[in-house]
Coordinates of C-alpha atoms in Angstrom, one line a residue:
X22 CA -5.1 -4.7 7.1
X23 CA -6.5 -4.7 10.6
X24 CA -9.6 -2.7 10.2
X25 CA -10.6 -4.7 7.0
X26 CA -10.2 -7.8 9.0
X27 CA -12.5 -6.5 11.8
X28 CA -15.0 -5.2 9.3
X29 CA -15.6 -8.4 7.3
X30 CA -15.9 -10.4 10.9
X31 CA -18.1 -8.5 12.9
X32 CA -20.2 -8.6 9.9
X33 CA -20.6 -12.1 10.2
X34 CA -22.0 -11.7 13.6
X35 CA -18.6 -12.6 15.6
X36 CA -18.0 -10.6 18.4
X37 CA -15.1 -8.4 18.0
X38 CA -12.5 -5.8 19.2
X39 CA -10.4 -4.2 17.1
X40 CA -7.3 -2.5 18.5
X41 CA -4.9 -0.2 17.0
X42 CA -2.9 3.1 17.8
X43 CA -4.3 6.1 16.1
X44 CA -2.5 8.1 13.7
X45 CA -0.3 10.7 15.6
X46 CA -0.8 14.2 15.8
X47 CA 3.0 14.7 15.4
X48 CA 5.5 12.7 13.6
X49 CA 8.5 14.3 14.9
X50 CA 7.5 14.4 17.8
X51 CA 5.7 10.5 18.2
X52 CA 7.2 7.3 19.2
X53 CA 6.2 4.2 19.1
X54 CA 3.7 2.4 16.1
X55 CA 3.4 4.0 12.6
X56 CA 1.0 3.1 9.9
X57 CA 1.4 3.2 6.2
X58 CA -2.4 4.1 6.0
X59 CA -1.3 7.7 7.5
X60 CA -2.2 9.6 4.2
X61 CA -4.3 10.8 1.9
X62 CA -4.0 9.1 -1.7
X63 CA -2.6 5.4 -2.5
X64 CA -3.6 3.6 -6.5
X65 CA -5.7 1.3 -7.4
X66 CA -5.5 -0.2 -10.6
X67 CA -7.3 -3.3 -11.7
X68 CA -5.2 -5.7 -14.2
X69 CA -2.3 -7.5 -12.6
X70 CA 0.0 -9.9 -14.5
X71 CA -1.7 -12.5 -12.2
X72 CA -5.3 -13.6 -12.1
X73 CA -5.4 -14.0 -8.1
X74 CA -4.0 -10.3 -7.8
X75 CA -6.9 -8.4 -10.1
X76 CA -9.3 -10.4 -8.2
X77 CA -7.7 -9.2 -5.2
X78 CA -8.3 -5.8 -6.4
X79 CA -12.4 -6.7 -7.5
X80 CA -12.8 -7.4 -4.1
X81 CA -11.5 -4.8 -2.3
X82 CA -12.9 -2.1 -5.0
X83 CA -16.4 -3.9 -3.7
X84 CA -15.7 -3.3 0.1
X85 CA -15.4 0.4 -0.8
X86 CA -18.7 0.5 -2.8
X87 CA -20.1 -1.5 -0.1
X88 CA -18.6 1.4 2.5
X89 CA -19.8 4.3 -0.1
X90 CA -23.1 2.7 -0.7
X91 CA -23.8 2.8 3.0
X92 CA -23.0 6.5 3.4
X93 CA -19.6 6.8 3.9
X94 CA -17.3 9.5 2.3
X95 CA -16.5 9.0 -0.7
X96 CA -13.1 6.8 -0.5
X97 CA -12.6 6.6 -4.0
X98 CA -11.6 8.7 -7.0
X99 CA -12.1 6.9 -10.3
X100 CA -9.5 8.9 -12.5
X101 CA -8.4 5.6 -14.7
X102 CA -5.0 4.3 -14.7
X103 CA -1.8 4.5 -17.2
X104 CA 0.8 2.3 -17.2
X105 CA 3.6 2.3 -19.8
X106 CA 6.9 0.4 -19.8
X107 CA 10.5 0.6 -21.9
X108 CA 11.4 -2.5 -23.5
X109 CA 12.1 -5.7 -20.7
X110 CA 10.4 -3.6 -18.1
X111 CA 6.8 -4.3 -18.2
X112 CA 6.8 -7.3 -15.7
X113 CA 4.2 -8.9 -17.5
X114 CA 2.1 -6.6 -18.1
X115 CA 2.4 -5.9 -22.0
X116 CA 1.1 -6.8 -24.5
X117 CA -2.7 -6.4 -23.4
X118 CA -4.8 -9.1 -24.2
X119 CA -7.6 -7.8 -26.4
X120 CA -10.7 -9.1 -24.6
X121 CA -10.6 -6.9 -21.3
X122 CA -13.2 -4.1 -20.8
X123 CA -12.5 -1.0 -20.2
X124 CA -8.4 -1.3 -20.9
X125 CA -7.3 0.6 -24.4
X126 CA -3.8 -1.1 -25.4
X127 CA -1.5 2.2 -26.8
X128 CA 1.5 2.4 -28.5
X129 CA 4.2 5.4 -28.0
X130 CA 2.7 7.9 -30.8
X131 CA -1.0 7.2 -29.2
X132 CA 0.6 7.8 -25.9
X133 CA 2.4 11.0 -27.0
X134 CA -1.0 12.4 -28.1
X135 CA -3.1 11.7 -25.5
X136 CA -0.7 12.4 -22.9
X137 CA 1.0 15.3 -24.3
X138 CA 2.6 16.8 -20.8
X139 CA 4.8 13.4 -20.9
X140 CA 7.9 13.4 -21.9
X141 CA 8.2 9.9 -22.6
X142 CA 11.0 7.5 -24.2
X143 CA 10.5 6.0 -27.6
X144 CA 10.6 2.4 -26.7
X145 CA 7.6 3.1 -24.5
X146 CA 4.5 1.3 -24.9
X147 CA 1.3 1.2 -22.4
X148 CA -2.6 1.0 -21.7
X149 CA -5.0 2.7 -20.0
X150 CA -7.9 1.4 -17.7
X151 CA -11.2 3.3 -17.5
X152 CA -13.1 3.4 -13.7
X153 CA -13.1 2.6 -11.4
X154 CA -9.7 3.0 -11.4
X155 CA -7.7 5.5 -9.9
X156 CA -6.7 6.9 -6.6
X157 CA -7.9 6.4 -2.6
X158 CA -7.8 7.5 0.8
X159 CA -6.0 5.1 3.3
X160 CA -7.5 7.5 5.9
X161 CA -11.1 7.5 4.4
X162 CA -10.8 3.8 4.1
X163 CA -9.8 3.2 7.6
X164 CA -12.1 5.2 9.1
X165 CA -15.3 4.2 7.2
X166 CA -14.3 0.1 7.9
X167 CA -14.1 1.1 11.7
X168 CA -17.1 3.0 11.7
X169 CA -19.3 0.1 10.0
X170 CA -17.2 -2.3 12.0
X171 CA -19.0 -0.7 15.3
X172 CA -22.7 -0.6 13.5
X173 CA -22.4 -4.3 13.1
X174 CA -21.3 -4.6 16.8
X175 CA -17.4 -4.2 16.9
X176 CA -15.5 -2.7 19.6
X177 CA -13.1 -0.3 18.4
X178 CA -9.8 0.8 21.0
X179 CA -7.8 3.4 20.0
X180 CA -4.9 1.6 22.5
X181 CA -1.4 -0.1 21.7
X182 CA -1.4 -3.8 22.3
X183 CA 1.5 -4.2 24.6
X184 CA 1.6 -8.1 24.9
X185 CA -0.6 -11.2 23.3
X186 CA -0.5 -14.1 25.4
X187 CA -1.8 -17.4 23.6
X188 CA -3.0 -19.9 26.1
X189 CA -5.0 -23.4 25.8
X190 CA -8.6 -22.0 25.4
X191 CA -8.2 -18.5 24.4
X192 CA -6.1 -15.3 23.9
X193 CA -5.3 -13.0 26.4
X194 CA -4.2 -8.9 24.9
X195 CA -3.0 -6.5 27.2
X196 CA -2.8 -2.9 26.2
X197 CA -0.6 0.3 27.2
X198 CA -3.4 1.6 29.6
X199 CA -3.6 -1.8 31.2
X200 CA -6.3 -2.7 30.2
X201 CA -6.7 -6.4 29.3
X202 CA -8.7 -8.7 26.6
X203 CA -9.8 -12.1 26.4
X204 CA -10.8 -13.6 23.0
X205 CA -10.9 -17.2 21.2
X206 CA -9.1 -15.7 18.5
X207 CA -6.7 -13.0 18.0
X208 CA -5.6 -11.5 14.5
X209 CA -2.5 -9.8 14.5
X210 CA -2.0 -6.9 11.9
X211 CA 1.5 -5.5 12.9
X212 CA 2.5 -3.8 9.8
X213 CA 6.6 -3.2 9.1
X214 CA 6.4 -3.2 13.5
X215 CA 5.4 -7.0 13.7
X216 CA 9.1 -8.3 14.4
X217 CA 9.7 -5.8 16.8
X218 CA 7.5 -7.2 18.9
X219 CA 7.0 -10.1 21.5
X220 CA 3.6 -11.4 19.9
X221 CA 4.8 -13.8 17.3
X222 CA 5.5 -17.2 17.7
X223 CA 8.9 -16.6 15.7
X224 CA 10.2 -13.5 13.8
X225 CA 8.6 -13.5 10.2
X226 CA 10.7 -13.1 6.9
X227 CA 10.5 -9.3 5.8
X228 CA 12.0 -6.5 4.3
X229 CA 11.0 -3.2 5.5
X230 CA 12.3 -0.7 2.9
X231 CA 12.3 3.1 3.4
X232 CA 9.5 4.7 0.6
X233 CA 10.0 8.2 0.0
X234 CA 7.3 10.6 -2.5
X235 CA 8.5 13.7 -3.7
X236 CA 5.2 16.3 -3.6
X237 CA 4.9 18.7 -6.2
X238 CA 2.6 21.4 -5.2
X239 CA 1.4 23.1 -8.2
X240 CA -1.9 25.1 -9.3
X241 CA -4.4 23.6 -11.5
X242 CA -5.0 27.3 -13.0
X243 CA -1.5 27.2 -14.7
X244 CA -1.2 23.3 -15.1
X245 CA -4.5 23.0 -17.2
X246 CA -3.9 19.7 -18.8
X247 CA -3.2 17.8 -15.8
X248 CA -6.6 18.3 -14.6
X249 CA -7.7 15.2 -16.7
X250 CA -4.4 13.2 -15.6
X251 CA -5.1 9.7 -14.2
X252 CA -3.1 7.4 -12.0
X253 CA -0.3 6.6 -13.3
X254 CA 2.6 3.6 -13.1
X255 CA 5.8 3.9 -15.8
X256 CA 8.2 1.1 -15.7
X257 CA 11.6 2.2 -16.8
X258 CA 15.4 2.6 -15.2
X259 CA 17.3 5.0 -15.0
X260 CA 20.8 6.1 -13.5
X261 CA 18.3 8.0 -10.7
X262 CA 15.2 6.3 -10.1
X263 CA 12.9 3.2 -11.1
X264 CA 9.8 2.0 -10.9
X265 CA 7.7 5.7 -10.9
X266 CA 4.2 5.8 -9.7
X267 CA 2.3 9.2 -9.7
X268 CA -1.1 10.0 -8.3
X269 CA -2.5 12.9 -10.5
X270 CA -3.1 16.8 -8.2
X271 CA -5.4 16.5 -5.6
X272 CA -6.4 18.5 -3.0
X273 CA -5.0 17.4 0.3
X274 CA -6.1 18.3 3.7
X275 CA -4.2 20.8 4.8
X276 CA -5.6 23.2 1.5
X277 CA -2.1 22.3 -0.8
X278 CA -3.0 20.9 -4.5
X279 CA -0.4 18.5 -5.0
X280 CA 1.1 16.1 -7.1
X281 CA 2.9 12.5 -5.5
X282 CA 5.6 11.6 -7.3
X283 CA 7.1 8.0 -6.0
X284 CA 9.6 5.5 -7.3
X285 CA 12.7 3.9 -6.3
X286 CA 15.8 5.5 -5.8
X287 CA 19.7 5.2 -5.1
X288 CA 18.7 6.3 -1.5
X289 CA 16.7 3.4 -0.6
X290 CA 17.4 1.4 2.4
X291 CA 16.5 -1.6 4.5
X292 CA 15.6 -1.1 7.9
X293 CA 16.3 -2.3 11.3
X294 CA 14.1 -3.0 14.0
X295 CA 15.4 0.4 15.8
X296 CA 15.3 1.9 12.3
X297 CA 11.6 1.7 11.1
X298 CA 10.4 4.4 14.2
X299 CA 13.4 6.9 13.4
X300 CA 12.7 7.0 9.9
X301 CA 9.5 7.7 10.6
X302 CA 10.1 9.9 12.9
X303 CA 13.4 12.0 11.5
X304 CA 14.7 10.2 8.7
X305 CA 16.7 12.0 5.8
X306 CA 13.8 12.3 2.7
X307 CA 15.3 15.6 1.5
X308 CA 18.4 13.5 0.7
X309 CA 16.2 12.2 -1.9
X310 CA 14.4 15.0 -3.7
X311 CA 16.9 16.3 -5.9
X312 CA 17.2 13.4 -7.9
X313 CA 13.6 12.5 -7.7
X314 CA 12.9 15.9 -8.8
X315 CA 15.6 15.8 -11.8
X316 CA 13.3 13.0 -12.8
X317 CA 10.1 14.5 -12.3
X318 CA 11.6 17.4 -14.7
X319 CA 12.5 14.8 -17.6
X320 CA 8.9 13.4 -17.1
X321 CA 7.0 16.5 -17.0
X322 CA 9.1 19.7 -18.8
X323 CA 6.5 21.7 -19.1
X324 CA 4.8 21.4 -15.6
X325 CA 4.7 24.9 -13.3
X326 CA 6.0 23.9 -9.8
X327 CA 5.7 26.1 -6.9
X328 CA 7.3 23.8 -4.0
X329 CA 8.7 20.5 -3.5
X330 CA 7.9 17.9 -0.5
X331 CA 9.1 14.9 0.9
X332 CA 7.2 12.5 2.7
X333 CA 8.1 9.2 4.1
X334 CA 6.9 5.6 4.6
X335 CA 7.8 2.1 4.9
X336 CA 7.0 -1.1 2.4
X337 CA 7.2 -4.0 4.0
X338 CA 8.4 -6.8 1.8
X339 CA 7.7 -10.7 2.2
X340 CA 9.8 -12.7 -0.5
X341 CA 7.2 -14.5 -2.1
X342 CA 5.7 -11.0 -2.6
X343 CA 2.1 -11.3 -1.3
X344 CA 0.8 -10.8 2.3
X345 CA 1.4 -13.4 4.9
X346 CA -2.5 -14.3 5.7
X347 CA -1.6 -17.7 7.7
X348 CA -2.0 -19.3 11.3
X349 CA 0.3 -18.6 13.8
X350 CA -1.5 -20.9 16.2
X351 CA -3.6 -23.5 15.4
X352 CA -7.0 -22.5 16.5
X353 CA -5.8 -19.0 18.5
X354 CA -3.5 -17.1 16.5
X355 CA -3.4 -15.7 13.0
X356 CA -1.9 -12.7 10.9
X357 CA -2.6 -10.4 8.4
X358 CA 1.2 -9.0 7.8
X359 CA 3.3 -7.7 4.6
X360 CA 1.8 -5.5 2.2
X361 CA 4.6 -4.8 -0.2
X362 CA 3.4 -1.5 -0.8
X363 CA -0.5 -2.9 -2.4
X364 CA -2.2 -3.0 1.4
X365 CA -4.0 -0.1 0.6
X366 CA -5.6 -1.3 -2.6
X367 CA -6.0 -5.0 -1.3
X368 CA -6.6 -4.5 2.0
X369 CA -10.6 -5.3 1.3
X370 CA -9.7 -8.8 0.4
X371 CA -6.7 -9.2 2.5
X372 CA -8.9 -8.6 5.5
X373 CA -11.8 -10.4 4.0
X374 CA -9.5 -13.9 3.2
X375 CA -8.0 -13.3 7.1
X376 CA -11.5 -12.9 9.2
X377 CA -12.6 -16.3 7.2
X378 CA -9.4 -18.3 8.2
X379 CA -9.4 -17.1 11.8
X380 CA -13.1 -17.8 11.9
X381 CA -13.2 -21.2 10.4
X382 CA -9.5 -22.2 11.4
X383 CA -9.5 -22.8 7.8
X384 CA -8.6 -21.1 4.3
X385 CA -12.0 -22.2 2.4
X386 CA -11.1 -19.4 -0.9
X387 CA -11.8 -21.5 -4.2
X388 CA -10.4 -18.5 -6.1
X389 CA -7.1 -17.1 -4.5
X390 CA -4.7 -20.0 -3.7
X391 CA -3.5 -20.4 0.1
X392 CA -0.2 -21.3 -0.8
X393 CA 0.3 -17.4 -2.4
X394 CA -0.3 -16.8 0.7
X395 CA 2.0 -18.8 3.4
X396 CA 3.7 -17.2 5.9
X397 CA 7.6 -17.5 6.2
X398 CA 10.0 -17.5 9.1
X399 CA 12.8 -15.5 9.4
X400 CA 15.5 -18.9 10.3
X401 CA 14.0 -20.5 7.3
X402 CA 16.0 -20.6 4.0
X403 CA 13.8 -18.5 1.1
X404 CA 14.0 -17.1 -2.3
X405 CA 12.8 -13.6 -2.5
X406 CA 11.2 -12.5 -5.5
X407 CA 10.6 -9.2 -4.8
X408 CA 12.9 -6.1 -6.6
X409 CA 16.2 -6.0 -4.6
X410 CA 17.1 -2.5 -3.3
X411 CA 18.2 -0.1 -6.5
X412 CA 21.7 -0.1 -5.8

């Protein structure tokens, strides 16, 4: 959410510093900050059950054209989307009204046909989006925003903020390397790591839940038919897992084509303050695979795996379950916090919606409500609305 936020400010003309710690060579091996944009593929699909959340997707989808347009790397892969649901499970997304472009309402023999490597249950019924849907790179993203970010003028530090002092006329940053910043306003974009800190007023109402994706590294060359495969989200539950979302083979950096598998599990956990950094770090994701793999097996029988992986990360939940994009500090202070595992795909308009309210000290969006929006404290009393841990 940071680098989004800089992006859309410094293109105003503001002057502005963005500071964040870069990803770290080794995991094991790191300690300190961790970022959920540390990877290589996260969906983006286009119709939400909610108006404000598609048009949250519109406009991040345009940051990225805006990015591509300009020269950067391609950040996108428009694949299309799938989403199918068992009876009671769609969360408002079925039926499909028949009036939207691009989206192709199925039933579970169209599915079946189309999608023949699915194994899928009976009751299941779905749609599928066309592009630009499909899959992108957190790291791309990141990287392109920051780049553009410093052609309009932006200072970029590749520092850890170490304390955020908020005084009568300005904000005062100090850094691990002791270095120090003064600036009007200050945006903070702390991630699952923002009550761990000092630099909030009070501690914020959140969730971090541990997120593992099972990997399955295949070849395309015996997997023919999943070279067409698009994103894909499956509503159902199970004794093992819920809530399954897949990002179709891709090539990722290190030379491996694989497949993410992700959902929720028995395994889940809330974490700690002291907990989000280990679990990074060390924490137990093999615990996880054989289950998610049992499942991967019912989904996909007839799929030739080579090896499995693990890989870990954190959502961070808010209850009303949209980002916190609120003032802190009336006139100095602001945040950007709370993803609840769609920063990736909204982080265009997150960061857009925070760079106007710390600029204008006011939320002047006629389309996306402020109140979706509010920031919660921790000692307040609140409903959460989010999906509870599995078991």
């Amino acid at each position: 959410m940071g680098a989004p936020t800089a992006w859309h400010a410094a293109r105003t003309g503001a002057s502005v510093v963005a500071i964040g710690v870069p990803e770290p060579a080794d995991l094991t091996r790191h300690h300190g900050l961790f970022g959920a944009w540390h990877d290589a593929s996260r969906l983006v699909w286009q119709r939400h059950a909610h108006p404000a959340d598609t048009e949250f997707t519109a406009r991040a989808i345009e940051v990225i054209r805006t990015l591509e347009a300009e020269g950067s790397p391609s950040i996108l892969t428009e694949v299309g989307f799938l989403f199918a649901a068992a009876v009671g499970r769609d969360e408002g997304m079925l039926p499909v009204p028949d009036d939207l472009a691009g989206i192709a309402a199925l039933d579970i023999a169209e599915l079946r046909q189309r999608f023949e490597y699915l194994a899928l249950a009976d009751d299941v019924t779905g749609y599928t989006e066309d592009a630009p849907s499909g899959y992108m790179s957190p790291r791309g993203l990141v990287a392109a925003l920051l780049v553009s970010a410093q052609t309009a003028g932006a200072e970029v530090i590749p520092e850890r903020v170490t304390g955020v002092d908020v005084l009568a006329t300005h904000t005062e940053l100090r850094t691990s390397t002791g270095r120090s910043f003064t600036a009007k306003k200050a945006v903070l974009a702390t991630g699952a790591f923002s009550n761990t800190t000092d630099f909030l007023p009070r501690p914020v109402a959140l969730r971090r839940k541990s997120e593992t994706a099972l990997m399955a590294e295949l070849d395309l060359d015996k997997n023919p038919a999943l070279r067409d495969m698009p994103i894909f989200v499956y509503q159902l539950e199970s004794e093992l897992i819920a809530d399954i979302y897949m990002v179709p083979p891709m090539v990722y950096p290190d030379g491996r084509t694989m497949m993410k598998f992700g959902a929720n599990t028995r395994h889940d956990a809330y974490l700690d303050d002291p907990g989000i950094e280990r679990w990074y770090r060390e924490g137990d994701s093999d615990s996880v695979v054989p289950d998610m793999r049992t499942a991967f097996r019912r989904l996909f029988p007839d799929i030739v795996v080579d090896d499995w992986h693990g890989v870990r990360c954190v959502i961070t939940r808010t209850p009303h379950g949209r980002p916190y994009i609120d003032t802190l500090v009336d006139g100095r202070l602001y945040c950007a916090i709370g993803g609840n595992g769609h920063s990736a795909k909204w982080s265009g308009a997150i960061g857009g919606l925070a760079a106007s309210l710390a600029l204008t000290n006011d939320w002047t969006d006629t389309v996306i409500p402020a109140e979706h929006h509010r920031i919660q404290y921790a000692d307040e009393p609140h409903t959460w609305t989010t999906r509870d841990l599995l078991v």
